[in-house]
XYZ file of C-alpha atoms in Angstrom:
166
model
C 90.170 88.459 64.238
C 93.182 90.736 64.483
C 93.712 93.079 67.428
C 93.531 96.131 65.126
C 90.207 95.049 63.695
C 88.841 94.332 67.201
C 89.792 97.842 68.328
C 88.203 99.345 65.212
C 84.952 97.457 65.807
C 84.861 98.702 69.419
C 85.381 102.289 68.259
C 82.728 102.095 65.527
C 79.691 102.901 67.778
C 81.498 105.908 69.272
C 82.495 107.100 65.819
C 78.897 106.766 64.603
C 77.686 108.879 67.550
C 80.282 111.568 66.809
C 79.306 111.676 63.117
C 75.571 111.819 63.946
C 76.164 114.663 66.430
C 78.209 116.608 63.881
C 75.501 116.209 61.235
C 72.784 117.296 63.710
C 74.829 120.305 64.863
C 75.453 121.321 61.253
C 71.742 121.048 60.467
C 70.762 123.111 63.502
C 73.352 125.739 62.617
C 71.999 126.026 59.070
C 68.403 126.127 60.362
C 69.225 128.912 62.823
C 71.302 130.889 60.312
C 68.434 130.779 57.831
C 66.101 132.241 60.461
C 63.936 129.134 60.602
C 64.586 128.709 64.322
C 62.489 131.788 64.945
C 63.047 135.103 66.595
C 62.165 136.247 70.076
C 59.040 138.281 70.624
C 59.391 141.811 69.250
C 56.688 143.906 70.886
C 55.271 147.332 70.120
C 52.595 148.966 72.296
C 50.239 151.412 70.562
C 46.767 152.902 70.900
C 46.856 153.087 74.692
C 43.587 154.454 76.121
C 42.286 155.091 79.643
C 38.512 155.186 79.716
C 37.310 158.250 81.584
C 35.717 156.944 84.781
C 32.049 157.509 85.382
C 31.327 160.367 87.836
C 32.169 159.445 91.421
C 34.192 156.363 90.423
C 37.940 155.786 90.655
C 38.015 152.467 88.815
C 38.163 152.201 85.049
C 39.644 150.191 82.198
C 42.819 150.738 80.221
C 43.267 149.177 76.787
C 46.399 148.684 74.701
C 47.159 147.308 71.277
C 50.278 145.125 71.540
C 51.809 143.891 68.285
C 54.376 141.086 68.174
C 56.464 140.907 64.984
C 58.618 138.061 66.355
C 58.023 134.341 65.903
C 57.655 133.536 69.611
C 54.669 134.237 71.855
C 55.072 136.461 74.911
C 52.835 137.079 77.907
C 51.775 140.343 79.517
C 52.124 139.602 83.240
C 51.530 142.961 84.942
C 50.912 146.663 84.429
C 51.952 149.525 86.721
C 51.629 153.298 86.751
C 52.340 156.056 89.268
C 48.786 157.268 88.573
C 47.088 154.097 89.849
C 46.929 152.283 93.174
C 46.120 148.941 91.607
C 46.141 147.415 88.125
C 44.853 143.957 87.200
C 44.630 142.184 83.872
C 41.024 141.105 83.347
C 38.957 139.250 80.797
C 35.221 139.283 80.188
C 33.674 135.856 79.576
C 30.360 135.472 77.772
C 27.777 133.897 80.086
C 24.925 133.960 77.565
C 21.872 136.139 77.030
C 24.112 139.084 76.093
C 25.768 139.125 79.529
C 29.424 138.811 80.503
C 31.337 138.101 83.681
C 34.678 139.780 84.394
C 37.474 137.709 85.894
C 41.034 138.613 86.761
C 43.733 136.659 84.929
C 47.419 136.197 85.695
C 48.541 137.060 82.168
C 47.496 137.676 78.571
C 49.220 136.105 75.573
C 50.616 138.240 72.781
C 50.743 135.756 69.891
C 53.747 135.384 67.613
C 53.310 137.477 64.467
C 50.033 138.730 65.885
C 48.373 141.369 68.017
C 46.690 141.441 71.398
C 43.891 143.961 70.852
C 42.511 144.893 74.254
C 38.914 146.099 74.509
C 36.633 146.990 77.420
C 34.550 143.963 76.362
C 37.348 141.382 76.252
C 40.831 141.587 77.731
C 41.734 144.870 79.415
C 43.511 146.266 82.465
C 41.300 147.329 85.364
C 42.806 150.169 87.401
C 42.049 152.174 90.523
C 43.098 155.782 89.892
C 44.876 157.788 92.618
C 43.304 161.082 91.497
C 40.593 162.261 89.119
C 41.658 162.456 85.464
C 40.610 164.752 82.631
C 39.929 164.074 78.958
C 43.123 164.202 76.927
C 45.379 163.700 79.960
C 48.359 161.427 79.282
C 49.202 158.770 81.867
C 52.440 156.751 81.888
C 52.307 152.955 82.216
C 54.871 150.175 82.384
C 53.816 146.858 80.866
C 55.803 143.842 82.075
C 56.211 140.863 79.770
C 57.446 137.386 80.617
C 60.188 137.357 77.946
C 60.505 140.947 76.704
C 60.738 142.628 80.102
C 59.332 146.110 80.719
C 57.922 148.350 78.001
C 56.838 151.921 78.726
C 53.677 153.328 77.180
C 51.620 156.472 77.557
C 47.822 156.232 77.546
C 45.444 159.078 76.827
C 42.196 159.544 78.754
C 39.200 159.212 76.397
C 35.410 158.966 76.592
C 34.007 155.439 76.673
C 32.834 155.830 73.082
C 36.386 156.637 71.919
C 38.294 153.600 73.222
C 38.715 152.023 69.758
C 42.274 151.104 68.823
C 41.727 152.205 65.206
C-alpha cells in the first residue's frame, strides 16, 4: 500500500464525520427556516376577572384566559398585584360525591397552540385583598411566566355569577 493511500484511508473516517455534520446542519437549517422547529410561546391574557368577595371576607379568586399561539408550552409561575397581600395559583381536585378539594400548585401550564381557561372550579389564583373592592373596579396584575417573562393584565371585579370568560 502506498503512503498516499494510507494517509487517505486514515483521513476517511474524519471526512465522513465532516460530511455527516454538514448534512445534519443543512437539514436543521432547512427545518428551522421552514418553521418546523417551532416558535416560542406567544401569550395573550384576556377575560381577567376578580370575583367579588363575600361580605366580611378578604380572600377571593381571580381567573384569566391565557392563549398561547406559539408552538411551545409555557408555565404560569406567579401572580402579583399592588392590590393584594398574597396570590397563589390553586387547583380544585374532584374528590367524588360532587365535592372538590383545593390545593396550591407551583405553576399552571399554558399549552402550545392552546388556552389555559381559569375557572373558580378548576385552576385559578387565590388572593388576599388589601382593601375592599367594588363591582366594576379594575385591578392591575402581573403574571409571571417561565419562558415569556412578565405580562401585565387588568382584571375587573365581578359578581360570582359573572366570572365566565365568554
